Short mmCIF file of C-alpha atoms and ligand atoms in Angstrom, two decimals:
data_model
loop_
_atom_site.label_atom_id
_atom_site.label_comp_id
_atom_site.label_asym_id
_atom_site.label_seq_id
_atom_site.Cartn_x
_atom_site.Cartn_y
_atom_site.Cartn_z
CA UNK A 287 -10.49 -13.33 33.18
CA UNK A 288 -12.98 -15.82 32.82
CA UNK A 289 -11.62 -18.91 30.58
CA UNK A 290 -14.32 -18.83 28.23
CA UNK A 291 -14.14 -14.61 27.46
CA UNK A 292 -10.90 -15.44 27.20
CA UNK A 293 -11.11 -18.05 24.23
CA UNK A 294 -13.40 -15.82 22.90
CA UNK A 295 -11.20 -13.14 22.46
CA UNK A 296 -8.22 -15.32 21.59
CA UNK A 297 -9.87 -16.73 18.50
CA UNK A 298 -12.79 -14.25 17.68
CA UNK A 299 -15.19 -16.01 15.39
CA UNK A 300 -18.76 -16.05 16.37
CA UNK A 301 -19.75 -19.49 16.12
CA UNK A 302 -16.83 -21.10 15.53
CA UNK A 303 -17.74 -21.61 11.94
CA UNK A 304 -17.69 -18.08 10.26
CA UNK A 305 -14.36 -16.45 9.27
CA UNK A 306 -14.74 -12.75 10.09
CA UNK A 307 -12.70 -10.66 7.51
CA UNK A 308 -14.20 -7.27 8.06
CA UNK A 309 -11.27 -5.67 10.13
CA UNK A 310 -11.97 -2.17 8.44
CA UNK A 311 -15.74 -2.21 9.92
CA UNK A 312 -14.17 -3.04 13.38
CA UNK A 313 -12.20 -5.65 14.96
CA UNK A 314 -12.29 -8.02 17.98
CA UNK A 315 -10.80 -6.84 21.22
CA UNK A 316 -7.03 -8.19 21.71
CA UNK A 317 -7.23 -10.28 24.88
CA UNK A 318 -4.08 -8.17 26.23
CA UNK A 319 -6.31 -5.25 25.68
CA UNK A 320 -9.56 -6.59 27.25
CA UNK A 321 -7.18 -7.67 30.48
CA UNK A 322 -6.31 -4.13 30.93
CA UNK A 323 -10.65 -2.75 30.47
CA UNK A 324 -11.28 -5.42 32.95
CA UNK A 325 -8.59 -4.49 35.66
CA UNK A 326 -10.03 -1.33 35.11
CA UNK A 327 -13.40 -1.79 35.47
CA UNK A 328 -13.23 -4.66 38.62
CA UNK A 329 -9.74 -3.77 40.22
CA UNK A 330 -8.57 0.23 40.03
CA UNK A 331 -12.28 1.23 39.95
CA UNK A 332 -11.97 4.75 41.44
CA UNK A 333 -12.74 7.80 39.80
CA UNK A 334 -10.13 9.64 37.81
CA UNK A 335 -11.31 13.41 38.50
CA UNK A 336 -11.30 12.47 42.86
CA UNK A 337 -7.70 12.06 43.06
CA UNK A 338 -8.04 12.32 46.77
CA UNK A 339 -7.65 9.03 47.31
CA UNK A 340 -5.37 5.97 45.89
CA UNK A 341 -8.18 4.33 44.29
CA UNK A 342 -8.60 7.88 42.13
CA UNK A 343 -5.12 8.43 41.54
CA UNK A 344 -4.13 4.98 40.36
CA UNK A 345 -7.40 5.99 37.78
CA UNK A 346 -6.25 9.43 36.96
CA UNK A 347 -2.63 7.69 36.60
CA UNK A 348 -4.29 5.28 33.81
CA UNK A 349 -5.67 8.25 32.03
CA UNK A 350 -2.39 9.76 32.07
CA UNK A 351 -0.45 5.95 30.61
CA UNK A 352 -3.18 6.22 27.96
CA UNK A 353 -2.66 9.73 26.73
CA UNK A 354 1.37 9.11 26.25
CA UNK A 355 0.85 6.13 24.63
CA UNK A 356 -1.86 7.52 22.46
CA UNK A 357 0.26 10.63 21.16
CA UNK A 358 3.34 8.73 20.67
CA UNK A 359 1.21 7.14 17.94
CA UNK A 360 0.82 10.05 16.10
CA UNK A 361 4.04 12.44 17.18
CA UNK A 362 1.83 14.53 19.55
CA UNK A 363 1.97 15.92 22.80
CA UNK A 364 -0.22 13.71 25.65
CA UNK A 365 -1.76 16.81 26.69
CA UNK A 366 -3.22 17.50 23.05
CA UNK A 367 -5.17 13.80 23.54
CA UNK A 368 -8.98 14.57 24.35
CA UNK A 369 -11.25 11.47 24.24
CA UNK A 370 -14.29 11.24 22.38
CA UNK A 371 -17.04 8.06 21.82
CA UNK A 372 -15.05 7.64 18.47
CA UNK A 373 -13.62 8.77 15.66
CA UNK A 374 -16.96 10.72 14.19
CA UNK A 375 -17.41 12.51 17.62
CA UNK A 376 -13.86 13.26 17.52
CA UNK A 377 -14.32 14.76 13.92
CA UNK A 378 -17.58 16.73 14.54
CA UNK A 379 -15.76 18.49 17.76
CA UNK A 380 -13.07 19.08 15.42
CA UNK A 381 -14.74 20.72 12.95
CA UNK A 382 -16.99 22.79 15.51
CA UNK A 383 -13.58 23.96 17.11
CA UNK A 384 -12.61 25.00 13.56
CA UNK A 385 -15.80 27.15 12.78
CA UNK A 386 -15.68 28.42 16.69
CA UNK A 387 -12.19 29.89 16.08
CA UNK A 388 -11.87 30.61 12.65
CA UNK A 389 -14.02 33.33 10.27
CA UNK A 390 -17.31 32.67 9.45
CA UNK A 391 -18.04 31.23 7.25
CA UNK A 392 -15.69 28.56 7.55
CA UNK A 393 -13.43 26.99 4.08
CA UNK A 394 -13.37 23.72 4.41
CA UNK A 395 -11.95 21.35 1.77
CA UNK A 396 -12.21 17.47 1.19
CA UNK A 397 -11.49 14.94 -0.67
CA UNK A 398 -14.22 12.96 -2.57
CA UNK A 399 -13.11 10.05 -0.75
CA UNK A 400 -13.24 11.26 2.96
CA UNK A 401 -15.33 9.02 5.12
CA UNK A 402 -19.00 9.74 5.49
CA UNK A 403 -18.20 10.99 9.20
CA UNK A 404 -16.40 13.88 7.64
CA UNK A 405 -18.23 14.68 4.46
CA UNK A 406 -21.97 14.87 6.37
CA UNK A 407 -20.50 17.11 8.80
CA UNK A 408 -19.26 19.78 6.45
CA UNK A 409 -22.55 19.08 4.32
CA UNK A 410 -24.32 19.61 7.76
CA UNK A 411 -22.41 22.56 8.94
CA UNK A 412 -22.65 24.03 5.33
CA UNK A 413 -26.62 23.99 5.04
CA UNK A 414 -26.41 25.75 8.50
CA UNK A 415 -24.58 28.56 6.71
CA UNK A 416 -20.87 28.11 8.93
CA UNK A 417 -18.86 26.55 6.08
CA UNK A 418 -18.17 26.50 2.20
CA UNK A 419 -16.90 23.85 1.21
CA UNK A 420 -14.59 22.30 -1.83
CA UNK A 421 -13.53 19.54 -3.37
CA UNK A 422 -10.28 17.44 -4.18
CA UNK A 423 -10.80 15.07 -6.78
CA UNK A 424 -8.58 12.10 -6.99
CA UNK A 425 -8.08 9.44 -9.67
CA UNK A 426 -8.78 6.47 -10.49
CA UNK A 427 -7.00 4.40 -7.64
CA UNK A 428 -8.42 7.15 -5.15
CA UNK A 429 -5.02 8.65 -5.57
CA UNK A 430 -5.18 12.50 -4.53
CA UNK A 431 -5.12 14.69 -7.69
CA UNK A 432 -2.13 17.55 -6.47
CA UNK A 433 -3.74 19.99 -9.52
CA UNK A 434 -6.88 19.70 -8.01
CA UNK A 435 -5.05 20.54 -4.32
CA UNK A 436 -3.51 23.76 -4.92
CA UNK A 437 -6.12 24.81 -7.15
CA UNK A 438 -8.63 24.84 -4.28
CA UNK A 439 -5.07 25.95 -1.67
CA UNK A 440 -4.71 28.91 -4.46
CA UNK A 441 -8.46 29.75 -4.31
CA UNK A 442 -8.40 30.15 -0.59
CA UNK A 443 -9.05 27.39 2.56
CA UNK A 444 -9.14 27.38 6.10
CA UNK A 445 -9.20 23.42 6.48
CA UNK A 446 -8.27 20.72 4.85
CA UNK A 447 -9.86 17.04 5.48
CA UNK A 448 -7.89 14.27 4.21
CA UNK A 449 -7.60 10.64 5.59
CA UNK A 450 -4.56 8.69 6.07
CA UNK A 451 -5.49 6.06 4.51
CA UNK A 452 -9.30 5.05 2.54
CA UNK A 453 -10.84 2.61 4.27
CA UNK A 454 -12.76 1.22 1.57
CA UNK A 455 -10.04 0.60 -0.82
CA UNK A 456 -7.15 1.20 0.96
CA UNK A 457 -5.15 3.76 -0.62
CA UNK A 458 -2.50 5.70 1.55
CA UNK A 459 -2.19 9.26 1.53
CA UNK A 460 0.75 11.34 1.86
CA UNK A 461 -0.46 13.57 4.99
CA UNK A 462 2.80 14.83 5.89
CA UNK A 463 3.32 16.55 2.31
CA UNK A 464 -0.31 17.44 2.30
CA UNK A 465 0.06 19.27 5.56
CA UNK A 466 2.99 21.23 4.33
CA UNK A 467 1.20 22.08 1.37
CA UNK A 468 -1.49 23.69 3.02
CA UNK A 469 0.17 25.26 5.86
CA UNK A 470 2.23 27.62 3.13
CA UNK A 471 -1.39 28.93 2.54
CA UNK A 472 -2.14 29.63 5.59
CA UNK A 473 -4.84 26.42 6.16
CA UNK A 474 -5.29 24.05 9.16
CA UNK A 475 -5.25 20.43 8.80
CA UNK A 476 -7.58 17.93 10.08
CA UNK A 477 -6.30 14.17 9.24
CA UNK A 478 -8.38 11.12 9.91
CA UNK A 479 -6.14 8.49 10.67
CA UNK A 480 -8.57 5.80 11.77
CA UNK A 481 -7.84 3.14 9.68
CA UNK A 482 -4.47 4.07 9.52
CA UNK A 483 -3.43 4.41 12.77
CA UNK A 484 -0.39 1.78 13.69
CA UNK A 485 -0.63 -0.28 10.05
CA UNK A 486 1.83 1.91 8.54
CA UNK A 487 4.61 4.83 9.70
CA UNK A 488 2.73 8.29 9.62
CA UNK A 489 6.24 10.01 9.43
CA UNK A 490 4.55 13.00 10.66
CA UNK A 491 6.44 16.04 11.87
CA UNK A 492 5.80 17.45 15.39
CA UNK A 493 2.96 19.68 15.23
CA UNK A 494 2.24 19.70 11.41
CA UNK A 495 -1.02 18.85 12.09
CA UNK A 496 -3.98 20.77 13.75
CA UNK A 497 -6.25 18.01 14.27
CA UNK A 498 -5.88 13.73 13.99
CA UNK A 499 -8.54 11.82 14.63
CA UNK A 500 -8.53 7.60 16.16
CA UNK A 501 -10.90 5.27 17.39
CA UNK A 502 -9.84 2.12 19.21
CA UNK A 503 -12.13 -0.49 17.65
CA UNK A 504 -10.29 -0.30 14.68
CA UNK A 505 -6.80 -1.58 16.38
CA UNK A 506 -8.21 -4.30 18.38
CA UNK A 507 -9.54 -1.71 21.33
CA UNK A 508 -13.68 -1.32 22.53
CA UNK A 509 -16.09 0.47 20.76
CA UNK A 510 -17.18 3.15 22.06
CA UNK A 511 -13.78 5.21 22.81
CA UNK A 512 -11.81 7.53 20.39
CA UNK A 513 -9.53 10.40 20.36
CA UNK A 514 -9.12 13.81 19.10
CA UNK A 515 -5.56 14.84 19.35
CA UNK A 516 -5.38 18.68 18.76
CA UNK A 517 -2.52 21.14 20.08
CA UNK A 518 -5.71 24.38 20.25
CA UNK A 519 -8.78 22.24 21.36
CA UNK A 520 -10.41 23.29 23.87
CA UNK A 521 -14.14 22.18 24.56
CA UNK A 522 -15.01 25.52 25.87
CA UNK A 523 -14.53 27.44 22.70
CA UNK A 524 -17.63 25.60 21.39
CA UNK A 525 -20.19 26.10 23.06
CA UNK A 526 -19.20 27.87 26.08
CA UNK A 527 -20.99 25.62 28.40
CA UNK A 528 -18.78 22.40 27.34
CA UNK A 529 -15.72 22.48 29.71
CA UNK A 530 -17.49 24.05 32.94
CA UNK A 531 -17.18 20.95 34.96
CA UNK A 532 -15.10 17.68 33.51
CA UNK A 533 -17.49 14.61 33.40
CA UNK A 534 -16.27 11.21 34.53
CA UNK A 535 -13.87 9.70 32.15
CA UNK A 536 -14.29 6.70 30.87
CA UNK A 537 -11.22 4.91 32.35
CA UNK A 538 -11.44 1.28 31.31
CA UNK A 539 -12.13 2.57 27.71
CA UNK A 540 -9.16 4.75 27.64
CA UNK A 541 -6.84 3.03 29.52
CA UNK A 542 -7.86 -0.35 26.78
CA UNK A 543 -7.26 2.38 23.58
CA UNK A 544 -3.70 3.53 25.20
CA UNK A 545 -3.30 -0.31 25.79
CA UNK A 546 -4.29 -0.82 22.03
CA UNK A 547 -1.97 1.78 20.81
CA UNK A 548 0.83 0.59 22.44
CA UNK A 549 0.64 -2.98 20.91
CA UNK A 550 0.03 -1.61 17.48
CA UNK A 551 2.84 0.75 18.04
CA UNK A 552 5.29 -2.67 19.75
CA UNK A 553 3.82 -5.22 17.14
CA UNK A 554 2.13 -3.01 14.34
CA UNK A 555 4.90 -3.13 11.89
CA UNK A 556 5.10 -7.22 12.26
CA UNK A 557 1.54 -7.56 11.49
CA UNK A 558 1.16 -5.29 8.58
CA UNK A 559 4.04 -7.53 6.83
CA UNK A 560 2.22 -10.72 7.97
CA UNK A 561 -1.12 -9.26 6.88
CA UNK A 562 0.00 -7.96 3.53
CA UNK A 563 1.69 -11.21 2.67
CA UNK A 564 -1.50 -13.05 3.30
CA UNK A 565 -3.81 -10.59 1.24
CA UNK A 566 -1.55 -10.74 -1.47
CA UNK A 567 -2.03 -14.75 -1.20
CA UNK A 568 -5.75 -14.22 -0.91
CA UNK A 569 -5.55 -11.60 -3.81
CA UNK A 570 -3.33 -14.41 -6.24
CA UNK A 571 -6.21 -17.27 -5.38
CA UNK A 572 -9.16 -14.88 -6.37
CA UNK A 573 -7.46 -13.43 -9.10
CA UNK A 574 -6.84 -17.13 -10.42
CA UNK A 575 -10.53 -18.64 -9.10
CA UNK A 576 -12.84 -15.58 -10.43
CA UNK A 577 -12.65 -14.85 -14.23
CA UNK A 578 -12.81 -10.82 -15.01
CA UNK A 579 -11.79 -9.65 -11.18
CA UNK A 580 -10.98 -6.25 -10.54
CA UNK A 581 -8.49 -5.13 -8.12
CA UNK A 582 -9.81 -1.77 -6.65
CA UNK A 583 -7.38 0.95 -5.60
CA UNK A 584 -3.67 1.76 -5.82
CA UNK A 585 -1.80 -1.89 -5.43
CA UNK A 586 1.24 0.77 -5.18
CA UNK A 587 0.17 2.01 -1.97
CA UNK A 588 -2.56 0.55 0.16
CA UNK A 589 -3.18 -0.42 3.59
CA UNK A 590 -1.84 -3.93 4.17
CA UNK A 591 -4.54 -5.54 5.25
CA UNK A 592 -7.02 -4.32 2.64
CA UNK A 593 -8.29 -5.81 -0.45
CA UNK A 594 -11.01 -4.64 -2.61
CA UNK A 595 -12.07 -5.61 -5.65
CA UNK A 596 -15.28 -5.80 -8.23
CA UNK A 597 -16.84 -8.92 -10.07
CA UNK A 598 -18.61 -7.78 -12.61
CA UNK A 599 -22.04 -10.09 -12.74
CA UNK A 600 -22.43 -10.78 -9.36
CA UNK A 601 -24.08 -7.88 -7.59
CA UNK A 602 -22.49 -7.83 -4.09
CA UNK A 603 -25.84 -7.82 -1.60
CA UNK A 604 -26.55 -11.27 -3.88
CA UNK A 605 -22.90 -13.02 -3.23
CA UNK A 606 -22.71 -11.58 0.48
CA UNK A 607 -26.07 -13.15 1.43
CA UNK A 608 -24.49 -16.59 -0.04
CA UNK A 609 -21.21 -16.67 2.05
CA UNK A 610 -23.71 -15.29 5.30
CA UNK A 611 -22.76 -17.22 8.13
CA UNK A 612 -19.71 -18.77 6.58
CA UNK A 613 -17.86 -15.98 5.77
CA UNK A 614 -18.15 -12.15 7.11
CA UNK A 615 -16.76 -9.71 4.70
CA UNK A 616 -18.63 -6.29 3.42
CA UNK A 617 -19.52 -4.23 -0.05
CA UNK A 618 -17.40 -1.54 1.82
CA UNK A 619 -19.76 1.20 1.50
CA UNK A 620 -20.76 3.41 4.04
CA UNK A 621 -24.67 3.82 5.04
CA UNK A 622 -27.17 5.82 5.03
CA UNK A 623 -29.47 5.77 7.57
CA UNK A 624 -29.29 2.21 6.79
CA UNK A 625 -29.58 2.21 2.81
CA UNK A 626 -27.08 1.15 0.83
CA UNK A 627 -26.40 3.25 -1.83
CA UNK A 628 -23.51 3.21 -4.29
CA UNK A 629 -20.06 3.95 -2.89
CA UNK A 630 -19.19 7.41 -3.15
CA UNK A 631 -15.64 6.62 -3.29
CA UNK A 632 -15.93 4.05 -5.92
CA UNK A 633 -18.24 7.15 -7.93
CA UNK A 634 -15.40 9.55 -7.57
CA UNK A 635 -13.08 6.82 -8.89
CA UNK A 636 -14.87 6.67 -12.08
CA UNK A 637 -15.54 3.27 -11.31
CA UNK A 638 -18.32 2.37 -13.91
CA UNK A 639 -21.57 0.76 -13.04
CA UNK A 640 -21.33 -2.76 -13.15
CA UNK A 641 -18.18 -2.52 -11.21
CA UNK A 642 -19.62 -0.60 -8.57
CA UNK A 643 -22.39 -2.85 -7.39
CA UNK A 644 -19.97 -5.75 -7.57
CA UNK A 645 -17.63 -4.51 -5.25
CA UNK A 646 -16.44 -6.49 -2.09
CA UNK A 647 -14.12 -5.11 0.72
CA UNK A 648 -12.24 -7.56 2.62
CA UNK A 649 -10.02 -6.48 5.80
CA UNK A 650 -7.65 -8.97 7.58
CA UNK A 651 -6.94 -8.50 11.15
CA UNK A 652 -4.49 -9.70 13.50
CA UNK A 653 -6.11 -13.33 14.26
CA UNK A 654 -6.29 -14.71 10.46
CA UNK A 655 -4.25 -17.35 9.17
CA UNK A 656 -3.45 -18.49 6.06
CA UNK A 657 -6.11 -21.25 6.39
CA UNK A 658 -8.51 -18.56 6.84
CA UNK A 659 -7.31 -16.95 3.59
CA UNK A 660 -7.70 -20.24 1.91
CA UNK A 661 -10.75 -21.03 3.07
CA UNK A 662 -12.08 -17.06 2.07
CA UNK A 663 -10.70 -17.86 -1.51
CA UNK A 664 -12.89 -20.80 -2.29
CA UNK A 665 -15.80 -19.67 -0.53
CA UNK A 666 -15.79 -16.34 -3.10
CA UNK A 667 -15.01 -17.88 -5.93
CA UNK A 668 -17.80 -20.25 -5.69
CA UNK A 669 -20.22 -17.61 -4.17
CA UNK A 670 -19.23 -15.59 -7.37
CA UNK A 671 -19.61 -18.81 -10.03
CA UNK A 672 -23.14 -19.60 -8.43
CA UNK A 673 -24.06 -15.87 -8.53
CA UNK A 674 -22.76 -15.41 -11.97
CA UNK A 675 -24.60 -18.42 -13.56
CA UNK A 676 -28.09 -17.97 -12.17
CA UNK A 677 -27.61 -14.39 -12.77
CA UNK A 678 -26.53 -14.86 -16.67
CA UNK A 679 -29.29 -17.47 -16.81
CA UNK A 680 -32.02 -15.51 -15.20
CA UNK A 681 -31.87 -12.70 -18.01
CA UNK A 682 -31.95 -15.75 -20.49
CA UNK A 683 -35.32 -16.85 -18.73
N1 LIG B 264 -13.14 7.58 9.63
C1 LIG B 264 -13.15 6.24 8.81
C2 LIG B 264 -12.10 6.40 8.13
C3 LIG B 264 -13.28 5.04 9.36
O1 LIG B 264 -13.54 4.04 8.80
C4 LIG B 264 -14.38 5.41 10.33
C5 LIG B 264 -15.07 3.93 10.52
O2 LIG B 264 -15.39 3.17 10.15
C6 LIG B 264 -14.81 6.56 11.09
C7 LIG B 264 -14.09 7.50 10.93
C8 LIG B 264 -15.86 6.53 12.11
O3 LIG B 264 -15.28 6.01 13.31
P1 LIG B 264 -16.11 5.24 14.49
O4 LIG B 264 -16.79 4.29 14.08
O5 LIG B 264 -15.02 5.53 15.73
O6 LIG B 264 -17.19 6.91 14.60
#
């Protein structure tokens, strides 16, 4: 591997100064994952569909190995792994498949805090007359409201969509328990495990989920590759024509995703322990430095690398502009056609407007150090102080 590329991968800072704490948005590629991708592109570059020669055979073997590595992380069978360009495409395929293979319109229930990739797909399908949707409520910590789930299940549902962990506030959902409740009522289950995979124990009974979606770029793999894991999935049932010919697989991306999952399986628990300690340290420092800081989400059960908070009186876009080039964090709400809207997650949690517009999301990652966390606390504390001073001053002018 080129020395500069390897150094950059091992120390993923864009300009050597800016600290990256936005690992919920995406993660840098781990050098060990990159090595696999490069090997598959430069040395073992055969066509996995062309197994008549040794090059194709090696590529096909790499794809099969990746399926095993990915399946293991969600207690599934390798044959049930279908590669996609990421979680968004996996979600769209899963919902399209459920529509094509069930009654019409498909009755879909989803939590109010699902990622926009789920919500927008279901809403669009409803507009097309293909889906009838219902919502499952959450509480002020974004935890699932069981009564709401039971009510929706009693009314009749074909597919329940629930995330394993929330991408904004990090709240973790008991997917196994939800899946059993859904199954008892004859409903299928789609779990969006994009943020959760490798970061927490999923403890899934084999075959309990109908659809699981994953994305490589959230676990130190490349962007543009993901997977739909589903026992009954068949592309041809969606449009009829898909599946007539097998496209050439993205072997480098697929093998890299397999390696990324394998590393998560080997190191995820240890990494999560370390990141939870750093996150707790950062939270402690911020609470000490920033008066009236509110931590959002379920502190008792959230992703170990997540910290989401609000600092009333300090609009987040102004704070982010103060931090630009020094520290990369985000407001955390999904972008809609480039326009930043108030987060639907925070709205569903019932956050007051003053806290909605001052929320910030931090995502720690594999390369995050104690020094990063200490520096981030000071940078954020100073930026919020500065913005609060200027904004309260401006209102008196
Ligand atoms: N689901 C969740 C929970 C996410 O966090 C994301 C990405 O942020 C997605 C789905 C979409 O993933 P992708 O970028 O792979 O399309």
